[in-house]
Amino acid sequence: MPQNITLLGATGSIGHSTLQVIAKHPQNYRIFALSAYRQADKLIALCQQYRPQYAVLVAADASQRQALQAQIPETQLLIGEQALVEIAQAPEVDTVMAAIVGAAGLVPTLAAAQAGKRVLLANKEALVMAGELFMHTCQQHQAQLLPIDSEHNAIFQCLPPNYQAHTLQDLGIEKILLTASGGPFRTYSAQALLEVTPEQALAHPNWSMGPKISIDSATLMNKGLELIEACWLFTTTPEYIQVVIHPQSVIHSMVAYRDGSVLAQLGQADMRTPIAHALAWPKRIDAGVKALDWWQMGALEFAAPDTERFPCLALAQAAFQAGGCHPAHLNAANEEAVSAFLQGQIGFTQIAQTVDAVLQQIPNTGAHTLETILAQDQQARRYARQVIAKW
């Protein structure tokens, strides 16, 4: 019997790749619900193709609903943020692909965990903002959490099957090696970074990603958020995680063991691989990804990250170590700064400067409830907008 899948964030790049994998295995997976924020035309087209039972368009109003519903008579169209929670927690759903980008994905992803679903986590912000709360919720409700980010999925594949029951030290693990492409500006001087445009920053050399993640990759904030995510996923601290710049993006991450062994997961720079791995785990299915060509691959390079030119990585590490709501402050300030950069309001290097200013200005507090975290997220955004207005 096919698994019922709710896909949160169906019109983004992860959503597109997920649907491609599912389309290859209609006997194993069925789309139960799809969501989008405001891209109504794309959502309607996907509903016409996949015929889910439900669809959610978050940024729509009641006046639009009737006309849109008429185009998809086999699918019930819901509107608003609460509808995301409903399709994440529906009793019929087996698996939730959490692919909404940014803080907007936290509430429905947490709702899926509260319902004890198998959660395929592509929304790193759920753990960045609310790591302790989210992991506790998964344990309390026996939700199965599988990482979709290529780096975390690679680490997952390189760890022993029973790693959750032990500390990494007990398993003989010395380091988690988190790889990063370095983005399009890894060879730029500090002076050259001052002149970077949004168009340049959106042109990632290896991966096809949405605007927000592309900018985060260029600033190395994406790696900082992934470092925080890895700490929660694998119950460790930044001291046991080493970021490695690997421009070719062939090795997606590694785990170094005490006996000198280093296990690495290699593959094409294609998100269908980790998606297929998590969908079928512990089995393997065809992802539609071509095999590596060993003779054409060429040399693999590695380097240490430069946190002076790319300070976002160090800011993320410091935010995690501070604990409380500081990671949520970091994420909120970054989202506001990236949006301002994409709109031409600030320069590339001012993204990190904005985040740093917010972390220095806003008092830290505990992150024990969802209400507190969301309130702190909004407070950090207000601070960030004030900082941006002064640049």
Tab-separated table of C-alpha atoms in Angstrom:
chain	number	residue	atom	x	y	z
A	1	MET	CA	0.000	0.000	0.000
A	2	PRO	CA	1.479	3.407	-0.954
A	3	GLN	CA	2.665	5.803	1.733
A	4	ASN	CA	0.625	9.000	1.963
A	5	ILE	CA	2.894	12.045	1.671
A	6	THR	CA	2.226	15.629	2.690
A	7	LEU	CA	4.620	17.936	0.864
A	8	LEU	CA	5.054	21.282	2.617
A	9	GLY	CA	6.605	23.703	0.124
A	10	ALA	CA	5.666	21.982	-3.121
A	11	THR	CA	6.631	24.799	-5.493
A	12	GLY	CA	10.238	25.210	-4.280
A	13	SER	CA	13.332	23.382	-5.490
A	14	ILE	CA	13.082	20.622	-2.847
A	15	GLY	CA	9.397	20.219	-3.600
A	16	HIS	CA	10.142	19.883	-7.314
A	17	SER	CA	12.814	17.239	-6.696
A	18	THR	CA	10.564	15.347	-4.274
A	19	LEU	CA	7.775	15.140	-6.823
A	20	GLN	CA	10.230	13.860	-9.435
A	21	VAL	CA	11.294	11.010	-7.149
A	22	ILE	CA	7.719	10.167	-6.176
A	23	ALA	CA	6.644	10.157	-9.836
A	24	LYS	CA	9.146	7.326	-10.476
A	25	HIS	CA	7.549	5.179	-7.761
A	26	PRO	CA	3.757	5.604	-7.913
A	27	GLN	CA	3.291	2.145	-6.399
A	28	ASN	CA	5.147	3.210	-3.242
A	29	TYR	CA	4.103	6.831	-2.652
A	30	ARG	CA	0.956	8.891	-3.008
A	31	ILE	CA	0.681	12.655	-2.653
A	32	PHE	CA	-1.945	13.310	0.008
A	33	ALA	CA	-1.461	17.086	0.296
A	34	LEU	CA	0.567	19.877	-1.291
A	35	SER	CA	1.220	23.403	-0.075
A	36	ALA	CA	2.490	26.679	-1.482
A	37	TYR	CA	2.710	30.181	-0.115
A	38	ARG	CA	1.401	32.390	-2.912
A	39	GLN	CA	2.269	30.686	-6.225
A	40	ALA	CA	-1.317	29.754	-7.039
A	41	ASP	CA	-0.761	28.903	-10.708
A	42	LYS	CA	2.052	26.472	-9.913
A	43	LEU	CA	0.082	24.848	-7.103
A	44	ILE	CA	-2.982	24.419	-9.301
A	45	ALA	CA	-0.870	22.799	-12.034
A	46	LEU	CA	0.650	20.370	-9.519
A	47	CYS	CA	-2.792	19.485	-8.180
A	48	GLN	CA	-4.022	18.781	-11.687
A	49	GLN	CA	-1.049	16.474	-12.226
A	50	TYR	CA	-0.865	14.655	-8.868
A	51	ARG	CA	-4.498	14.931	-7.698
A	52	PRO	CA	-3.872	15.226	-3.963
A	53	GLN	CA	-6.754	15.091	-1.524
A	54	TYR	CA	-5.836	18.514	-0.117
A	55	ALA	CA	-3.926	21.589	-1.193
A	56	VAL	CA	-3.023	24.629	0.888
A	57	LEU	CA	-2.370	28.122	-0.442
A	58	VAL	CA	-1.189	30.121	2.547
A	59	ALA	CA	-1.285	33.699	1.240
A	60	ALA	CA	-4.742	33.589	-0.304
A	61	ASP	CA	-8.031	35.057	0.827
A	62	ALA	CA	-11.575	33.772	0.709
A	63	SER	CA	-12.357	35.804	-2.420
A	64	GLN	CA	-9.765	33.833	-4.418
A	65	ARG	CA	-10.672	30.429	-3.089
A	66	GLN	CA	-13.804	29.749	-5.144
A	67	ALA	CA	-12.185	30.477	-8.524
A	68	LEU	CA	-9.115	28.414	-7.660
A	69	GLN	CA	-11.162	25.543	-6.278
A	70	ALA	CA	-13.110	25.312	-9.527
A	71	GLN	CA	-9.883	24.421	-11.358
A	72	ILE	CA	-9.135	21.428	-9.107
A	73	PRO	CA	-12.462	19.693	-8.392
A	74	GLU	CA	-10.749	16.510	-7.130
A	75	THR	CA	-8.707	18.411	-4.504
A	76	GLN	CA	-10.015	20.324	-1.501
A	77	LEU	CA	-8.317	23.725	-1.381
A	78	LEU	CA	-7.568	25.193	2.042
A	79	ILE	CA	-6.143	28.636	2.801
A	80	GLY	CA	-4.115	30.115	5.651
A	81	GLU	CA	-1.278	29.047	7.928
A	82	GLN	CA	-3.424	26.866	10.191
A	83	ALA	CA	-4.234	24.680	7.190
A	84	LEU	CA	-0.535	23.731	7.020
A	85	VAL	CA	-0.844	22.266	10.511
A	86	GLU	CA	-3.955	20.352	9.458
A	87	ILE	CA	-2.321	18.662	6.469
A	88	ALA	CA	0.811	17.915	8.505
A	89	GLN	CA	-1.192	16.190	11.233
A	90	ALA	CA	-3.899	14.479	9.153
A	91	PRO	CA	-4.420	10.875	10.365
A	92	GLU	CA	-4.067	9.515	6.831
A	93	VAL	CA	-0.547	10.937	6.439
A	94	ASP	CA	2.465	8.657	6.904
A	95	THR	CA	5.290	11.022	5.927
A	96	VAL	CA	5.710	14.807	5.883
A	97	MET	CA	8.325	16.399	3.655
A	98	ALA	CA	9.155	19.656	5.455
A	99	ALA	CA	10.477	21.822	2.619
A	100	ILE	CA	9.174	25.287	3.487
A	101	VAL	CA	12.145	27.652	3.535
A	102	GLY	CA	12.856	29.751	6.607
A	103	ALA	CA	11.060	30.409	9.872
A	104	ALA	CA	7.689	29.956	8.152
A	105	GLY	CA	8.286	26.205	8.182
A	106	LEU	CA	8.710	25.851	11.950
A	107	VAL	CA	5.069	25.601	13.072
A	108	PRO	CA	3.825	22.974	10.559
A	109	THR	CA	7.035	20.941	10.882
A	110	LEU	CA	6.704	20.903	14.668
A	111	ALA	CA	3.048	19.941	14.219
A	112	ALA	CA	4.085	16.927	12.142
A	113	ALA	CA	6.442	15.842	14.926
A	114	GLN	CA	3.668	16.282	17.513
A	115	ALA	CA	1.522	13.944	15.428
A	116	GLY	CA	4.248	11.290	15.419
A	117	LYS	CA	4.808	11.394	11.669
A	118	ARG	CA	7.905	10.373	9.756
A	119	VAL	CA	9.405	13.820	9.163
A	120	LEU	CA	11.779	14.358	6.249
A	121	LEU	CA	13.525	17.528	7.360
A	122	ALA	CA	14.585	19.940	4.629
A	123	ASN	CA	13.655	22.965	6.767
A	124	LYS	CA	16.821	23.488	8.825
A	125	GLU	CA	15.300	26.510	10.560
A	126	ALA	CA	13.056	24.228	12.634
A	127	LEU	CA	16.153	23.005	14.448
A	128	VAL	CA	18.025	26.307	14.337
A	129	MET	CA	15.172	28.182	15.990
A	130	ALA	CA	13.760	25.496	18.266
A	131	GLY	CA	16.267	22.651	18.425
A	132	GLU	CA	15.691	21.580	22.023
A	133	LEU	CA	11.905	21.851	21.752
A	134	PHE	CA	11.806	20.107	18.380
A	135	MET	CA	14.002	17.167	19.378
A	136	HIS	CA	12.085	16.718	22.643
A	137	THR	CA	8.828	16.703	20.677
A	138	CYS	CA	10.131	14.030	18.314
A	139	GLN	CA	11.148	11.825	21.250
A	140	GLN	CA	7.941	12.421	23.192
A	141	HIS	CA	5.674	11.555	20.248
A	142	GLN	CA	7.958	8.935	18.646
A	143	ALA	CA	8.255	10.871	15.407
A	144	GLN	CA	10.934	9.547	13.071
A	145	LEU	CA	13.253	12.336	11.928
A	146	LEU	CA	15.306	11.872	8.749
A	147	PRO	CA	17.580	14.631	7.375
A	148	ILE	CA	17.214	15.857	3.798
A	149	ASP	CA	19.984	18.468	3.590
A	150	SER	CA	22.635	16.729	1.493
A	151	GLU	CA	25.290	17.208	4.177
A	152	HIS	CA	23.226	15.875	7.072
A	153	ASN	CA	21.879	13.027	5.008
A	154	ALA	CA	25.481	12.141	4.124
A	155	ILE	CA	26.493	12.176	7.801
A	156	PHE	CA	23.464	10.019	8.624
A	157	GLN	CA	24.618	7.486	6.021
A	158	CYS	CA	28.164	7.451	7.460
A	159	LEU	CA	27.103	6.842	11.072
A	160	PRO	CA	26.378	3.415	12.619
A	161	PRO	CA	22.680	2.431	12.462
A	162	ASN	CA	22.307	2.656	16.241
A	163	TYR	CA	24.035	5.999	16.709
A	164	GLN	CA	21.061	7.621	18.505
A	165	ALA	CA	21.466	5.225	21.440
A	166	HIS	CA	25.082	6.261	22.086
A	167	THR	CA	27.277	9.322	22.255
A	168	LEU	CA	29.507	9.938	19.261
A	169	GLN	CA	32.504	9.494	21.562
A	170	ASP	CA	31.287	6.031	22.624
A	171	LEU	CA	31.064	5.120	18.950
A	172	GLY	CA	34.697	6.083	18.403
A	173	ILE	CA	33.876	9.179	16.363
A	174	GLU	CA	36.451	11.948	16.414
A	175	LYS	CA	34.864	14.504	14.081
A	176	ILE	CA	31.921	15.177	11.861
A	177	LEU	CA	33.283	16.786	8.694
A	178	LEU	CA	30.657	19.108	7.239
A	179	THR	CA	31.505	19.987	3.655
A	180	ALA	CA	30.724	23.303	1.955
A	181	SER	CA	31.194	24.329	-1.660
A	182	GLY	CA	32.385	27.748	-0.517
A	183	GLY	CA	29.827	29.428	-2.769
A	184	PRO	CA	30.547	31.600	-5.813
A	185	PHE	CA	32.847	34.038	-3.963
A	186	ARG	CA	35.231	31.744	-2.096
A	187	THR	CA	38.251	33.234	-3.936
A	188	TYR	CA	37.097	36.873	-3.715
A	189	SER	CA	39.085	39.369	-1.680
A	190	ALA	CA	37.422	41.283	1.135
A	191	GLN	CA	37.405	44.345	-1.139
A	192	ALA	CA	35.771	42.470	-4.006
A	193	LEU	CA	33.009	41.218	-1.714
A	194	LEU	CA	31.904	44.823	-1.201
A	195	GLU	CA	30.878	44.983	-4.877
A	196	VAL	CA	28.939	41.699	-5.083
A	197	THR	CA	25.462	41.984	-6.663
A	198	PRO	CA	22.377	39.848	-5.958
A	199	GLU	CA	22.575	38.440	-9.486
A	200	GLN	CA	26.125	37.209	-8.862
A	201	ALA	CA	25.223	35.755	-5.494
A	202	LEU	CA	22.286	33.820	-6.926
A	203	ALA	CA	24.543	32.006	-9.404
A	204	HIS	CA	25.654	29.038	-7.288
A	205	PRO	CA	28.379	27.058	-9.077
A	206	ASN	CA	27.089	23.560	-8.203
A	207	TRP	CA	23.566	23.451	-6.804
A	208	SER	CA	20.183	24.585	-8.116
A	209	MET	CA	18.543	26.261	-5.118
A	210	GLY	CA	16.040	28.963	-4.263
A	211	PRO	CA	17.108	32.613	-3.775
A	212	LYS	CA	17.327	32.566	0.025
A	213	ILE	CA	19.468	29.416	0.273
A	214	SER	CA	21.667	30.592	-2.612
A	215	ILE	CA	22.496	33.818	-0.762
A	216	ASP	CA	23.075	31.880	2.468
A	217	SER	CA	25.495	29.629	0.610
A	218	ALA	CA	27.368	32.654	-0.715
A	219	THR	CA	27.776	34.164	2.792
A	220	LEU	CA	28.444	30.750	4.433
A	221	MET	CA	25.438	31.366	6.692
A	222	ASN	CA	23.925	28.235	5.202
A	223	LYS	CA	26.855	26.287	6.623
A	224	GLY	CA	26.429	28.020	9.959
A	225	LEU	CA	22.763	27.022	10.075
A	226	GLU	CA	23.735	23.497	9.056
A	227	LEU	CA	26.307	23.362	11.851
A	228	ILE	CA	23.555	24.175	14.366
A	229	GLU	CA	21.263	21.628	12.734
A	230	ALA	CA	23.982	18.962	12.915
A	231	CYS	CA	24.524	19.610	16.632
A	232	TRP	CA	20.870	18.828	17.323
A	233	LEU	CA	20.509	15.950	14.874
A	234	PHE	CA	23.599	14.130	16.065
A	235	THR	CA	23.604	15.227	19.732
A	236	THR	CA	26.957	16.960	19.647
A	237	THR	CA	28.614	20.375	19.944
A	238	PRO	CA	30.496	22.619	17.485
A	239	GLU	CA	33.854	21.372	18.826
A	240	TYR	CA	33.159	18.004	17.205
A	241	ILE	CA	32.163	19.487	13.847
A	242	GLN	CA	34.725	20.680	11.319
A	243	VAL	CA	33.597	22.642	8.265
A	244	VAL	CA	35.607	21.731	5.162
A	245	ILE	CA	35.484	23.788	1.961
A	246	HIS	CA	35.138	21.333	-0.929
A	247	PRO	CA	34.421	23.273	-4.151
A	248	GLN	CA	33.461	20.269	-6.299
A	249	SER	CA	30.526	19.196	-4.043
A	250	VAL	CA	31.194	15.527	-4.801
A	251	ILE	CA	31.745	14.524	-1.170
A	252	HIS	CA	28.639	15.660	0.676
A	253	SER	CA	30.069	15.141	4.186
A	254	MET	CA	32.251	12.741	6.171
A	255	VAL	CA	32.665	11.139	9.583
A	256	ALA	CA	36.155	10.625	11.035
A	257	TYR	CA	36.656	7.710	13.450
A	258	ARG	CA	39.169	7.130	16.214
A	259	ASP	CA	40.957	4.353	14.332
A	260	GLY	CA	41.903	6.737	11.526
A	261	SER	CA	39.078	5.761	9.182
A	262	VAL	CA	37.080	8.475	7.440
A	263	LEU	CA	33.755	7.463	5.901
A	264	ALA	CA	32.467	9.732	3.149
A	265	GLN	CA	29.261	9.843	1.134
A	266	LEU	CA	29.779	10.803	-2.511
A	267	GLY	CA	27.312	11.580	-5.259
A	268	GLN	CA	26.105	14.042	-7.832
A	269	ALA	CA	25.078	17.523	-6.671
A	270	ASP	CA	21.433	16.513	-6.965
A	271	MET	CA	18.921	16.709	-4.117
A	272	ARG	CA	16.974	13.756	-5.478
A	273	THR	CA	19.579	11.445	-3.929
A	274	PRO	CA	19.018	12.401	-0.258
A	275	ILE	CA	15.276	12.709	-0.894
A	276	ALA	CA	15.092	9.175	-2.292
A	277	HIS	CA	17.276	7.882	0.534
A	278	ALA	CA	14.999	9.330	3.218
A	279	LEU	CA	11.762	8.400	1.468
A	280	ALA	CA	12.740	4.740	1.210
A	281	TRP	CA	14.944	4.371	4.300
A	282	PRO	CA	16.157	1.818	5.283
A	283	LYS	CA	15.719	0.560	1.710
A	284	ARG	CA	17.124	2.134	-1.468
A	285	ILE	CA	15.210	3.227	-4.556
A	286	ASP	CA	16.074	4.735	-7.922
A	287	ALA	CA	16.313	8.517	-7.575
A	288	GLY	CA	16.709	9.211	-11.291
A	289	VAL	CA	20.239	10.538	-10.674
A	290	LYS	CA	23.073	9.567	-12.996
A	291	ALA	CA	26.072	7.774	-11.510
A	292	LEU	CA	29.355	9.569	-10.879
A	293	ASP	CA	31.754	9.389	-13.794
A	294	TRP	CA	35.029	8.539	-12.047
A	295	TRP	CA	37.145	9.238	-15.144
A	296	GLN	CA	35.676	12.697	-15.723
A	297	MET	CA	35.405	13.805	-12.106
A	298	GLY	CA	38.891	15.289	-11.824
A	299	ALA	CA	40.695	16.392	-8.674
A	300	LEU	CA	38.914	16.917	-5.367
A	301	GLU	CA	40.035	19.988	-3.392
A	302	PHE	CA	39.702	20.797	0.302
A	303	ALA	CA	40.386	23.959	2.304
A	304	ALA	CA	39.598	25.575	5.627
A	305	PRO	CA	36.838	28.222	5.720
A	306	ASP	CA	37.869	31.866	6.048
A	307	THR	CA	35.703	33.305	8.813
A	308	GLU	CA	37.201	36.790	8.422
A	309	ARG	CA	35.883	37.196	4.887
A	310	PHE	CA	32.785	35.089	5.695
A	311	PRO	CA	31.916	35.829	9.341
A	312	CYS	CA	28.432	34.280	9.242
A	313	LEU	CA	29.848	30.843	10.054
A	314	ALA	CA	31.447	32.126	13.261
A	315	LEU	CA	28.287	34.056	14.161
A	316	ALA	CA	26.224	30.885	13.899
A	317	GLN	CA	28.646	28.918	16.038
A	318	ALA	CA	28.612	31.643	18.698
A	319	ALA	CA	24.799	31.790	18.635
A	320	PHE	CA	24.535	28.056	19.235
A	321	GLN	CA	26.997	28.198	22.094
A	322	ALA	CA	25.054	31.092	23.660
A	323	GLY	CA	21.936	28.933	23.521
A	324	GLY	CA	18.456	30.102	24.390
A	325	CYS	CA	16.823	32.177	21.669
A	326	HIS	CA	20.079	33.434	20.161
A	327	PRO	CA	19.930	30.918	17.274
A	328	ALA	CA	16.384	32.136	16.541
A	329	HIS	CA	17.659	35.734	16.660
A	330	LEU	CA	20.455	34.783	14.256
A	331	ASN	CA	18.029	33.187	11.819
A	332	ALA	CA	15.520	36.042	11.938
A	333	ALA	CA	18.160	38.726	11.435
A	334	ASN	CA	19.655	36.779	8.559
A	335	GLU	CA	16.301	36.331	6.811
A	336	GLU	CA	15.626	40.062	7.041
A	337	ALA	CA	19.132	40.926	5.840
A	338	VAL	CA	19.022	38.516	2.902
A	339	SER	CA	15.663	39.933	1.838
A	340	ALA	CA	17.088	43.467	2.031
A	341	PHE	CA	20.138	42.453	-0.011
A	342	LEU	CA	17.990	40.854	-2.708
A	343	GLN	CA	15.984	44.085	-2.910
A	344	GLY	CA	19.152	46.173	-3.248
A	345	GLN	CA	18.760	47.880	0.132
A	346	ILE	CA	22.096	46.725	1.608
A	347	GLY	CA	25.394	45.356	0.339
A	348	PHE	CA	26.566	41.751	0.482
A	349	THR	CA	28.907	42.215	3.444
A	350	GLN	CA	26.210	44.073	5.372
A	351	ILE	CA	24.246	40.831	5.707
A	352	ALA	CA	26.731	39.538	8.290
A	353	GLN	CA	27.068	43.004	9.835
A	354	THR	CA	23.299	43.185	10.322
A	355	VAL	CA	23.191	39.769	11.997
A	356	ASP	CA	26.103	40.672	14.257
A	357	ALA	CA	24.471	43.951	15.278
A	358	VAL	CA	21.198	42.207	16.168
A	359	LEU	CA	22.939	39.526	18.234
A	360	GLN	CA	24.772	42.228	20.152
A	361	GLN	CA	21.671	44.349	20.738
A	362	ILE	CA	18.931	41.889	21.602
A	363	PRO	CA	18.893	40.233	25.050
A	364	ASN	CA	18.959	36.443	25.107
A	365	THR	CA	16.233	34.406	26.783
A	366	GLY	CA	15.183	30.791	27.206
A	367	ALA	CA	13.666	28.909	24.266
A	368	HIS	CA	11.388	26.496	26.117
A	369	THR	CA	8.055	27.229	24.431
A	370	LEU	CA	6.976	27.799	20.847
A	371	GLU	CA	5.253	31.045	21.830
A	372	THR	CA	8.479	32.453	23.290
A	373	ILE	CA	10.520	31.437	20.241
A	374	LEU	CA	8.043	33.015	17.809
A	375	ALA	CA	7.896	36.213	19.873
A	376	GLN	CA	11.691	36.421	19.952
A	377	ASP	CA	11.792	35.796	16.204
A	378	GLN	CA	9.562	38.827	15.661
A	379	GLN	CA	11.586	40.978	18.059
A	380	ALA	CA	14.814	40.128	16.243
A	381	ARG	CA	13.202	41.010	12.916
A	382	ARG	CA	12.224	44.426	14.234
A	383	TYR	CA	15.787	45.023	15.431
A	384	ALA	CA	17.137	43.871	12.066
A	385	ARG	CA	14.882	46.220	10.106
A	386	GLN	CA	16.026	49.102	12.297
A	387	VAL	CA	19.661	48.231	11.612
A	388	ILE	CA	19.022	47.874	7.865
A	389	ALA	CA	17.327	51.275	7.734
A	390	LYS	CA	20.486	52.920	9.065
A	391	TRP	CA	22.935	51.441	6.532
